[in-house]
Amino acid sequence: MRLGLAIIIIASIPRLALARPGDVGDPLTIPGAPFVHRASTALRGSAIARYSCKPTASEAGPEVVYVFHAPASGRVTATVDGDNGSVDVDVHLLSSLNIDTTKTATNCLARGDRIAETRVLAGPVFAVVDTFQAATHAGVFTLRFDFQPDNDWAPRPVARGVTLKTKAYDDLFGARQSTSVLEVDLAEPSVVVKPILASTCATTSSLARGAGAVAAINAGFFDTSTGSCGSVSLVKIDGQLLARNAKSRTSFGLDAQRRPLIERVAAGADWPAATQAVGGVPRIVTAGRVDVRTIEEGAPAAFGTARHPRTTVGISTGGGLVFATVDGRTTAGAGMSLAELAQWMIWLGVANAVNLDGGGSTTMWVKGEPWGGVVNYPSDNGRADHAGERAVGSALGVWAAPLDRDLVWLTSPPPSVRLRSGDTWAFEAVVADPEGRAVTIRAAVLGLTASNRVAVQDRGDGTAQIAFTADATDVSRSPIRFEIAIDVAGGRSFSTTIAITVDAPDAGSPPLADAGQNPDLNSDAGSNPSADDAGVDPSIEIDGGALRDPSTTDGGPSPSAPPTTPNPESPLPGEPRSADETTGCSAGLISGALSTAIGWPLFVAFASLVTLASRRRGKERANTRSGCDR
């Protein structure tokens, strides 16, 4: 009987073992946006050879497939980095995984050599990183996935004490508006805010990158007549006065204790109270009320009343900083008058604010964001894209320590497992580092020196097959502690522990064919999944489980309090929406005799199949008892 069973299993392996997490039959679920994953198309299969959005391009190499369940309509952006030498991968966005007989994905929404972007409705959207032409071009890549909901904020942490939030309004002040906000917490010790002065005309993005900043906005006004972009606004850096206001105008600065200031500074004068400063025009908010001083500061009335792209900096009621841009002059947004800008800043919780240079200069840059970090839609090219930056004379930059975030499980290990002596538990581990760093996956039984019963196949792409075979020595000391550890390149190590209870063999136990049986298993592992097949309930917002280092706390920025003044928009969320964490069993119980009968390579292949079969659906909560318990 045992031999006969082994023969049946061997016959099944070629068809089913290919569907590991990330294949077409089992897409990796993106738990939330932004999402970053360093992975590889190598050592994978190819189920898709072409895409309907560009059927002439061959994508016959292996692919990695992801699914994201958009909670609302909005815009998705998928960015892939990896082309290097022989590696050539492209990115595609699909509304479904419909694949015809020619291996063409028929519902392609967008594709790109590096970036794909499209609008979607609420529901599943698939991102596929595919290899150009053949497996010889497969290799390591880093995927970043972003989602911008319609009429709602999309917050994401940038660095310690720095948070980026973007929002597109269908109707604000009677028009479409596209806005970007940087919240800067000056209570974070590592935060530094100061101007960057250009030696000659330069874009905000190039100034920020060259200075090593994590974020920046364009700053003061400059002379356009000479072609050198010499500043006509105050610029003071580290106490050194580098440029003066051409007229008496409101300026933004920080004193030696990093306390923010907004004051009127006379033409040609220094600002002794400030060690860092940039000039603007005019003041727009005072003590939480609209206070636009266009004429008083020597600007024409139309400068304030007409709608233009705008850049502004404000001091929040809590003492933090708010950098903001408003897009205009393209279909991205109508722009705002200064009175509208002031009112909007008050709704964001700003107590005092000054307008900076705007129009075609308006730019916000953030390190790591798509489109080269240009967050907004600069208008100097007249198009609603991210390529219209104008060269400017100065920028206002932010520096801060990097975040130290926890890893995210893309397959969730169970908290506990129950085995009999001789059984083998198998798990397919897939993890993502939010910074896109390489990881190494290890596993061991704590206190057990012998390693021949623990097998780890680390593929070097954030995935690993892990298996453990129990024996009679485990019965007396169970539950034993099985540890999965992840080492991040250049970073911390993380670990999670699974309690494994081992029972003595039971003569009345069900036969081997029933071990680890999952009644919900779809036997066709290669079929195209529906939303439910992807392992999540589309109505539930999923937050990937995280590996945590107990010696540290969350290094993310502290959320600012939402504005208290009533306003027509949704309040700025202090952090991404909370979500139900789901935990899948991802485990199989297989007789240890099976590995002896068919050999370890075939056993590992079968173990990975059973792992796939027993993964829990997203509707199950983290406190559900492990499906491996018997």
XYZ file of C-alpha atoms in Angstrom:
630
model
C 0.000 0.000 0.000
C 2.759 2.419 0.841
C 4.487 1.787 -2.486
C 1.231 2.195 -4.384
C 0.572 5.522 -2.666
C 4.074 6.718 -3.501
C 3.492 5.904 -7.171
C 0.264 7.921 -7.201
C 1.991 10.896 -5.633
C 4.911 10.802 -8.038
C 2.502 10.854 -10.983
C 0.769 13.922 -9.565
C 3.862 16.027 -8.842
C 4.666 17.278 -12.389
C 1.239 18.928 -12.790
C 0.682 20.382 -9.333
C 4.068 21.203 -7.820
C 4.541 24.199 -10.128
C 1.857 26.277 -8.357
C 3.894 27.765 -5.578
C 3.052 31.194 -4.106
C 3.627 33.801 -6.793
C 2.704 31.560 -9.716
C -0.413 32.135 -11.829
C -2.282 29.501 -9.837
C -1.471 31.145 -6.500
C -0.747 34.910 -6.736
C 0.974 36.629 -3.829
C -1.457 38.946 -2.057
C -0.288 42.545 -1.724
C -1.375 43.397 1.835
C -1.489 47.176 1.374
C 0.087 50.090 -0.445
C 2.777 51.133 -0.773
C 4.216 47.648 -1.071
C 7.835 46.764 -1.863
C 9.088 43.262 -2.630
C 12.500 42.045 -3.748
C 11.998 38.782 -5.615
C 13.157 36.912 -8.711
C 11.613 35.488 -11.858
C 14.310 32.800 -11.950
C 13.380 29.235 -10.954
C 9.743 29.854 -11.892
C 7.434 28.691 -14.656
C 5.909 30.631 -17.542
C 2.133 30.549 -17.947
C 1.894 33.855 -19.856
C 3.756 34.535 -23.105
C 2.044 37.761 -24.277
C -0.269 40.504 -23.031
C -3.212 42.042 -24.867
C -2.001 45.597 -24.223
C 1.106 44.857 -26.341
C 0.684 41.488 -28.049
C 3.748 41.979 -30.260
C 6.108 41.853 -27.273
C 7.240 38.399 -26.218
C 7.104 37.826 -22.452
C 7.665 34.082 -22.716
C 10.065 33.945 -19.788
C 8.994 33.077 -16.231
C 6.826 35.466 -14.215
C 5.818 36.366 -10.643
C 2.149 37.209 -10.070
C 0.620 39.444 -7.381
C -2.967 40.388 -6.564
C -4.157 43.560 -4.839
C -7.738 44.061 -3.682
C -8.475 47.724 -4.229
C -10.874 48.897 -1.494
C -12.225 51.649 -3.765
C -11.784 53.092 -7.227
C -8.481 54.831 -7.808
C -5.125 54.731 -9.554
C -2.581 51.934 -9.266
C 1.096 52.286 -10.129
C 3.503 49.367 -10.394
C 7.228 50.117 -10.691
C 9.852 47.447 -11.294
C 13.627 47.824 -11.070
C 15.863 44.985 -12.123
C 17.056 45.286 -15.704
C 20.796 44.733 -15.428
C 23.057 42.865 -17.790
C 21.157 39.820 -18.993
C 18.154 40.445 -16.711
C 15.193 41.970 -18.577
C 11.826 42.107 -16.815
C 8.673 44.123 -17.513
C 5.606 44.945 -15.435
C 1.936 44.484 -16.332
C -1.397 45.341 -14.702
C -4.377 43.051 -15.360
C -8.050 43.125 -14.389
C -8.127 39.305 -14.301
C -5.923 36.313 -14.991
C -7.733 35.212 -18.140
C -5.194 33.446 -20.347
C -6.196 32.119 -23.770
C -4.886 29.100 -25.638
C -1.994 31.134 -27.088
C -0.853 31.968 -23.533
C -1.971 35.599 -23.968
C -3.275 37.474 -20.917
C -6.386 38.990 -22.479
C -7.344 41.552 -19.821
C -4.203 43.692 -19.705
C -4.799 47.241 -18.478
C -1.277 48.661 -18.738
C 2.327 47.573 -19.168
C 5.759 49.121 -19.110
C 9.434 48.321 -19.217
C 9.654 49.928 -15.790
C 6.336 51.560 -14.810
C 2.709 50.622 -15.465
C -0.121 52.843 -14.259
C -3.875 52.704 -14.699
C -7.191 53.535 -13.089
C -9.149 50.686 -11.497
C -12.493 50.072 -9.843
C -12.842 48.473 -6.418
C -11.863 44.818 -6.554
C -8.892 42.686 -7.573
C -6.121 43.930 -9.828
C -3.147 41.763 -10.759
C 0.448 42.899 -11.139
C 2.702 40.579 -13.136
C 6.464 40.929 -13.356
C 7.355 38.934 -16.457
C 10.602 38.042 -18.184
C 11.273 39.242 -21.712
C 11.427 36.459 -24.329
C 12.971 33.589 -22.373
C 14.254 32.287 -19.036
C 17.762 33.430 -19.958
C 16.611 36.985 -19.102
C 15.144 36.000 -15.695
C 16.572 37.400 -12.490
C 16.193 39.511 -9.374
C 13.856 42.512 -9.390
C 12.271 44.929 -6.914
C 8.579 45.707 -7.293
C 6.915 48.759 -5.780
C 3.117 48.905 -5.862
C 1.149 52.078 -5.066
C -2.574 52.814 -4.821
C -4.151 56.280 -4.822
C -7.853 56.069 -3.920
C -10.242 58.560 -5.441
C -11.150 61.443 -3.128
C -9.197 60.040 -0.207
C -5.734 60.358 1.278
C -2.992 57.864 0.485
C -0.481 58.146 3.368
C 2.961 56.553 3.358
C 5.936 56.920 5.695
C 9.067 58.414 4.170
C 11.579 58.486 7.033
C 11.531 58.944 10.785
C 9.221 61.860 11.480
C 8.322 62.401 7.800
C 5.025 61.305 6.216
C 3.793 61.835 2.666
C 0.069 62.077 1.877
C -1.506 62.606 -1.512
C -5.098 63.198 -2.547
C -6.975 63.942 -5.761
C -10.300 65.715 -5.265
C -13.011 65.426 -7.884
C -14.501 68.647 -6.547
C -12.724 71.069 -4.240
C -13.643 74.735 -4.566
C -15.740 73.698 -7.563
C -12.894 72.080 -9.516
C -10.657 69.030 -9.731
C -7.585 69.365 -7.510
C -4.450 67.252 -7.123
C -2.608 67.810 -3.859
C 0.494 66.519 -2.063
C 1.381 67.021 1.605
C 4.528 66.337 3.620
C 4.097 66.274 7.388
C 7.355 66.825 9.256
C 7.574 66.091 12.977
C 10.209 68.382 14.473
C 10.103 66.378 17.699
C 11.974 63.599 15.864
C 15.662 64.198 16.735
C 16.995 63.088 13.365
C 14.876 65.542 11.352
C 16.731 68.425 9.684
C 14.987 71.083 7.582
C 16.964 73.656 5.615
C 17.164 75.287 2.196
C 19.226 74.074 -0.760
C 20.625 76.864 -2.923
C 21.325 76.158 -6.570
C 24.616 77.373 -8.040
C 22.794 77.633 -11.355
C 19.302 76.693 -12.535
C 18.443 73.154 -11.379
C 15.295 71.101 -10.826
C 14.008 70.491 -7.319
C 14.565 66.746 -7.728
C 18.208 67.153 -8.769
C 18.887 69.598 -5.923
C 17.350 67.207 -3.376
C 19.100 64.103 -4.672
C 22.418 65.907 -4.836
C 22.077 67.067 -1.233
C 21.053 63.610 0.036
C 17.629 64.770 1.246
C 14.690 62.418 1.766
C 12.163 65.002 0.528
C 11.986 68.554 -0.797
C 9.761 71.206 -2.301
C 10.756 74.131 -4.493
C 11.296 77.262 -2.405
C 12.021 80.929 -3.116
C 11.509 83.174 -6.130
C 14.392 83.695 -8.558
C 15.551 85.928 -11.385
C 14.430 84.583 -14.763
C 16.117 87.269 -16.874
C 19.738 86.171 -16.603
C 19.354 82.414 -17.002
C 21.245 81.733 -13.778
C 18.165 81.526 -11.522
C 19.717 83.818 -8.911
C 17.493 84.032 -5.845
C 15.481 87.206 -5.221
C 14.162 85.679 -1.995
C 15.895 85.278 1.344
C 18.098 82.186 1.642
C 19.933 81.408 4.866
C 21.639 78.075 5.526
C 23.278 77.076 8.819
C 23.368 80.712 9.907
C 24.997 81.972 6.699
C 23.056 84.609 4.758
C 23.336 83.642 1.080
C 20.570 85.701 -0.540
C 18.284 88.556 0.539
C 14.668 89.483 -0.113
C 14.395 91.939 -3.001
C 11.315 93.404 -1.265
C 9.972 93.279 2.276
C 8.222 89.929 2.334
C 7.128 87.093 4.600
C 9.710 84.347 5.088
C 9.852 80.900 6.686
C 12.673 79.831 8.989
C 13.844 77.825 11.960
C 15.865 79.080 14.902
C 18.858 77.401 16.502
C 16.553 75.205 18.589
C 14.697 74.100 15.414
C 11.595 76.075 16.359
C 9.698 77.145 13.201
C 9.167 80.829 12.448
C 7.118 82.834 9.935
C 7.864 86.571 9.904
C 8.090 89.562 7.576
C 11.737 90.255 6.666
C 12.707 93.607 5.175
C 14.325 93.978 1.765
C 18.077 93.403 1.914
C 17.966 92.531 5.625
C 19.245 89.560 7.580
C 16.949 87.562 9.874
C 19.022 87.149 13.045
C 16.468 84.902 14.771
C 16.658 82.280 12.023
C 19.533 79.927 11.243
C 17.696 78.356 8.271
C 15.367 80.503 6.145
C 13.704 80.969 2.753
C 11.662 83.908 1.538
C 8.182 83.720 0.061
C 5.259 85.961 -0.789
C 2.802 86.496 0.763
C 1.677 85.347 4.202
C -1.612 83.467 3.741
C -2.567 82.154 7.219
C -2.227 83.780 10.642
C -3.353 82.139 13.880
C -5.571 79.666 12.057
C -7.442 82.188 9.894
C -7.196 83.262 6.269
C -4.839 86.252 6.072
C -3.724 86.797 2.471
C -1.414 89.841 2.147
C -0.783 89.935 -1.596
C -0.985 93.706 -2.151
C 0.705 94.544 1.161
C 3.785 92.533 0.136
C 4.075 94.156 -3.282
C 2.565 91.484 -5.541
C -0.176 92.255 -8.104
C -3.737 91.419 -7.106
C -4.112 88.818 -9.873
C -1.179 86.892 -8.377
C -3.457 86.073 -5.462
C -6.889 85.847 -7.049
C -6.107 83.721 -10.123
C -5.792 79.957 -9.859
C -2.254 78.653 -10.279
C -0.137 75.691 -9.154
C 0.974 76.517 -5.601
C 3.745 75.591 -3.166
C 3.400 76.498 0.506
C 4.863 75.750 3.929
C 2.971 76.034 7.181
C 3.324 75.488 10.908
C 0.688 73.163 12.314
C -1.234 73.825 15.498
C 0.925 71.134 17.121
C 4.202 72.786 16.107
C 5.078 70.489 13.223
C 5.598 71.478 9.607
C 3.308 71.020 6.630
C 4.851 71.257 3.147
C 2.186 71.243 0.431
C 1.803 71.494 -3.323
C -1.329 72.025 -5.402
C -1.221 71.179 -9.110
C -2.677 73.349 -11.868
C -2.520 74.356 -15.534
C -3.085 70.741 -16.684
C -5.874 68.179 -16.465
C -4.334 67.015 -13.181
C -5.871 69.977 -11.364
C -7.199 73.512 -11.637
C -4.857 75.122 -9.124
C -5.978 77.460 -6.344
C -6.195 81.127 -5.543
C -4.261 82.184 -2.458
C -7.463 82.471 -0.432
C -8.423 78.919 -1.426
C -4.922 77.719 -0.617
C -5.110 79.363 2.803
C -8.478 77.796 3.602
C -7.274 74.374 2.507
C -4.163 74.667 4.696
C -6.345 75.588 7.674
C -8.383 72.440 7.024
C -5.108 70.527 7.234
C -4.513 71.885 10.729
C -2.132 74.735 9.880
C -1.958 77.772 12.190
C 0.453 79.945 10.152
C 1.583 79.653 6.532
C 3.435 81.464 3.746
C 3.159 81.006 0.001
C 6.380 80.078 -1.856
C 7.192 80.201 -5.559
C 4.509 78.411 -7.571
C 3.285 78.092 -11.141
C 5.611 75.994 -13.284
C 8.088 75.812 -10.385
C 5.709 73.867 -8.109
C 7.349 70.514 -7.368
C 7.412 67.995 -4.540
C 10.093 65.320 -4.580
C 10.277 62.315 -2.220
C 12.994 59.676 -2.228
C 11.799 56.246 -3.326
C 8.530 57.383 -4.889
C 7.689 56.343 -8.468
C 8.435 58.579 -11.436
C 11.885 59.426 -10.157
C 10.471 60.675 -6.870
C 8.443 63.522 -8.410
C 5.198 63.166 -6.480
C 3.079 65.929 -7.993
C 2.350 66.947 -11.588
C 4.704 69.842 -12.451
C 3.137 71.881 -15.223
C 6.032 73.355 -17.175
C 5.533 70.868 -20.027
C 1.763 71.458 -20.132
C 0.962 67.772 -19.537
C -0.561 65.918 -16.592
C 2.505 63.764 -15.946
C 5.521 63.873 -13.649
C 8.009 65.102 -16.257
C 7.276 68.840 -16.277
C 9.755 70.097 -13.677
C 11.105 73.626 -14.078
C 14.673 74.485 -13.140
C 14.626 76.732 -10.056
C 16.935 78.706 -7.809
C 16.354 77.008 -4.440
C 14.537 74.201 -2.655
C 13.505 73.438 0.918
C 14.825 70.037 1.906
C 14.175 67.505 4.659
C 16.689 65.012 6.048
C 15.793 62.263 8.536
C 16.940 58.838 9.688
C 15.591 55.890 7.704
C 12.676 53.877 8.983
C 13.380 50.541 10.624
C 10.222 48.679 9.701
C 9.250 45.100 10.337
C 9.259 42.472 7.634
C 5.916 41.380 6.201
C 4.826 37.770 5.789
C 3.236 37.093 2.405
C 2.484 33.564 3.580
C 1.557 33.376 7.260
C 3.117 30.698 9.476
C 0.691 29.150 11.969
C 1.176 29.835 15.689
C 1.042 26.105 16.439
C 1.166 22.713 14.719
C 0.292 19.219 15.934
C 2.121 16.167 14.536
C 2.573 12.496 15.225
C 5.979 10.951 15.477
C 7.083 10.245 11.913
C 4.971 13.028 10.361
C 6.492 15.903 8.425
C 5.271 19.499 8.551
C 6.052 21.681 5.509
C 5.732 25.425 4.953
C 6.398 27.720 2.006
C 7.849 30.928 3.476
C 7.547 34.173 1.515
C 8.563 37.472 3.136
C 8.945 41.074 1.982
C 11.292 43.695 3.376
C 9.647 47.155 3.107
C 12.979 48.650 2.090
C 13.484 46.110 -0.709
C 16.589 44.538 0.828
C 17.706 40.953 0.289
C 16.839 38.448 3.015
C 18.144 35.062 4.116
C 15.696 32.543 5.595
C 16.764 30.020 8.241
C 14.915 27.505 10.421
C 15.753 25.352 13.417
C 14.247 23.574 16.394
C 15.381 25.503 19.440
C 17.527 23.266 21.615
C 17.940 20.596 18.946
C 21.482 20.262 17.629
C 20.768 17.642 14.961
C 19.762 19.261 11.680
C 18.929 16.246 9.526
C 15.221 16.545 10.442
C 15.000 20.235 9.447
C 15.260 21.102 5.751
C 15.422 24.640 4.348
C 15.647 25.413 0.651
C 16.308 29.178 0.562
C 16.016 30.342 -3.036
C 17.649 33.712 -2.346
C 14.596 35.666 -3.501
C 12.665 36.020 -0.243
C 11.139 32.561 -0.532
C 12.050 29.226 1.023
C 10.657 25.711 1.414
C 10.862 24.622 5.046
C 10.153 21.127 6.370
C 10.462 19.402 9.750
C 10.086 15.682 10.464
C 9.095 14.687 14.005
C 10.376 11.552 15.683
C 9.801 9.706 18.941
C 12.288 11.843 20.883
C 10.037 14.876 20.384
C 7.043 13.335 22.178
C 8.360 13.706 25.737
C 9.545 17.271 25.282
C 6.710 18.709 23.211
C 5.587 21.277 22.549
C 8.888 22.031 20.931
C 9.763 25.493 19.649
C 10.401 25.730 15.923
C 11.994 29.020 14.878
C 11.972 30.633 11.447
C 14.561 33.415 11.297
C 15.094 36.036 8.608
C 18.312 37.996 8.262
C 18.032 41.294 6.375
C 21.066 42.364 4.359
C 22.601 45.310 6.202
C 19.801 45.302 8.756
C 18.268 43.484 11.672
C 17.339 39.857 12.095
C 13.733 38.856 12.732
C 12.228 35.626 13.954
C 8.936 33.943 14.692
C 8.383 30.796 16.757
C 5.885 28.008 16.133
C 4.828 25.631 18.921
C 4.901 22.046 17.604
C 3.186 19.371 19.661
C 4.271 15.822 18.825
C 2.115 12.823 19.768
C 3.086 9.182 19.807
C 1.930 7.103 16.805
C -1.703 6.021 17.095
C -2.687 2.664 15.693
C -6.181 4.037 15.089
C -5.018 7.015 13.107
C -6.459 7.605 9.649
C -4.458 6.258 6.710
C -1.685 8.339 5.174
C -3.895 9.503 2.286
C -6.051 11.430 4.771
C -3.169 13.112 6.587
C -3.316 16.870 6.257
C -6.376 16.676 4.006
C -7.962 20.067 3.314
C -11.621 19.669 2.285
C -11.482 23.077 0.550
C -8.586 22.077 -1.725
C -9.188 22.825 -5.397
C -7.481 19.908 -7.129
C -6.763 21.990 -10.219
C -3.884 24.013 -8.761
C -3.083 25.498 -12.137
C -6.489 27.074 -12.727
C -6.962 30.820 -12.983
C -8.097 32.156 -9.595
C -11.132 34.273 -8.966
C -11.070 36.901 -6.241
C -11.938 34.246 -3.659
C -9.310 31.862 -5.043
C -6.664 34.507 -4.367
C -7.073 33.759 -0.688
C -8.729 36.969 0.503
C -12.206 38.336 0.952
C -12.381 41.446 -1.280
C -14.516 43.162 1.362
C -11.761 42.877 3.961
C -8.715 45.115 4.038
C -5.756 42.867 4.731
C -2.677 43.885 6.692
C 0.197 41.474 6.189
C 1.476 39.832 9.333
C 4.838 41.182 10.412
C 7.917 39.630 11.934
C 8.870 41.798 14.882
C 12.085 42.467 16.752
C 11.033 42.657 20.448
C 14.070 44.783 21.301
C 12.830 47.745 19.266
C 9.719 49.834 18.863
C 8.131 51.171 15.701
C 10.437 53.798 14.268
C 7.745 55.342 12.062
C 6.645 58.940 12.338
C 4.133 59.935 14.945
C 0.834 60.836 13.292
C -0.318 64.414 13.618
C -3.760 65.133 14.999
C -6.373 65.643 12.269
C -7.633 69.188 11.695
C -10.364 70.253 14.032
C -11.890 72.944 11.818
C -14.934 71.582 9.940
C -14.225 71.081 6.266
C -15.794 69.373 3.247
C -13.049 66.791 2.798
C -12.337 63.562 4.612
C -9.987 64.171 7.557
C -6.347 63.397 7.056
C -5.863 59.930 8.494
C -3.071 59.736 11.020
C -1.986 56.395 9.669
C -3.112 53.754 7.160
C -6.437 52.152 7.971
C -6.321 49.349 10.489
C -7.064 45.945 9.091
C -7.896 42.410 10.082
C -4.761 40.319 10.159
C -5.265 36.898 8.695
C -3.181 33.890 9.466
C -3.085 30.842 7.243
C -2.119 27.415 8.365
C 0.219 26.795 5.394
C 1.108 23.384 6.743
C 0.866 19.774 5.680
C 1.206 16.479 7.564
C 3.044 13.810 5.602
C 4.381 10.491 6.764
C 8.123 10.399 7.291
C 8.099 7.052 5.481
C 7.054 8.846 2.294
C 10.389 10.648 2.047
C 12.139 7.311 2.359
C 9.955 5.720 -0.323
C 10.228 8.418 -3.007
C 13.377 10.343 -2.081
C 13.854 13.782 -0.540
C 13.529 15.948 -3.743
C 10.156 14.427 -4.639
C 9.079 14.594 -1.015
C 9.853 18.340 -0.832
C 7.883 18.885 -4.033
C 4.898 17.053 -2.597
C 5.262 18.882 0.713
C 5.051 22.210 -1.103
C 1.829 21.031 -2.789
C 0.238 20.129 0.516
C 1.424 23.479 1.902
C -0.439 25.264 -0.894
C -3.554 23.163 -0.331
C -3.819 23.856 3.387
C -3.366 27.639 3.303
C -6.287 29.344 4.969
C -8.573 31.774 3.177
C -8.474 35.478 4.128
C -11.833 35.268 5.924
C -10.191 33.361 8.774
C -8.852 35.546 11.579
C -5.478 35.339 13.264
C -6.985 33.892 16.455
C -8.491 30.912 14.635
C -7.134 27.601 15.882
C -4.550 26.155 13.528
C -5.984 23.833 10.898
C -2.985 21.581 11.503
C -4.231 20.661 14.982
C -5.880 17.276 15.167
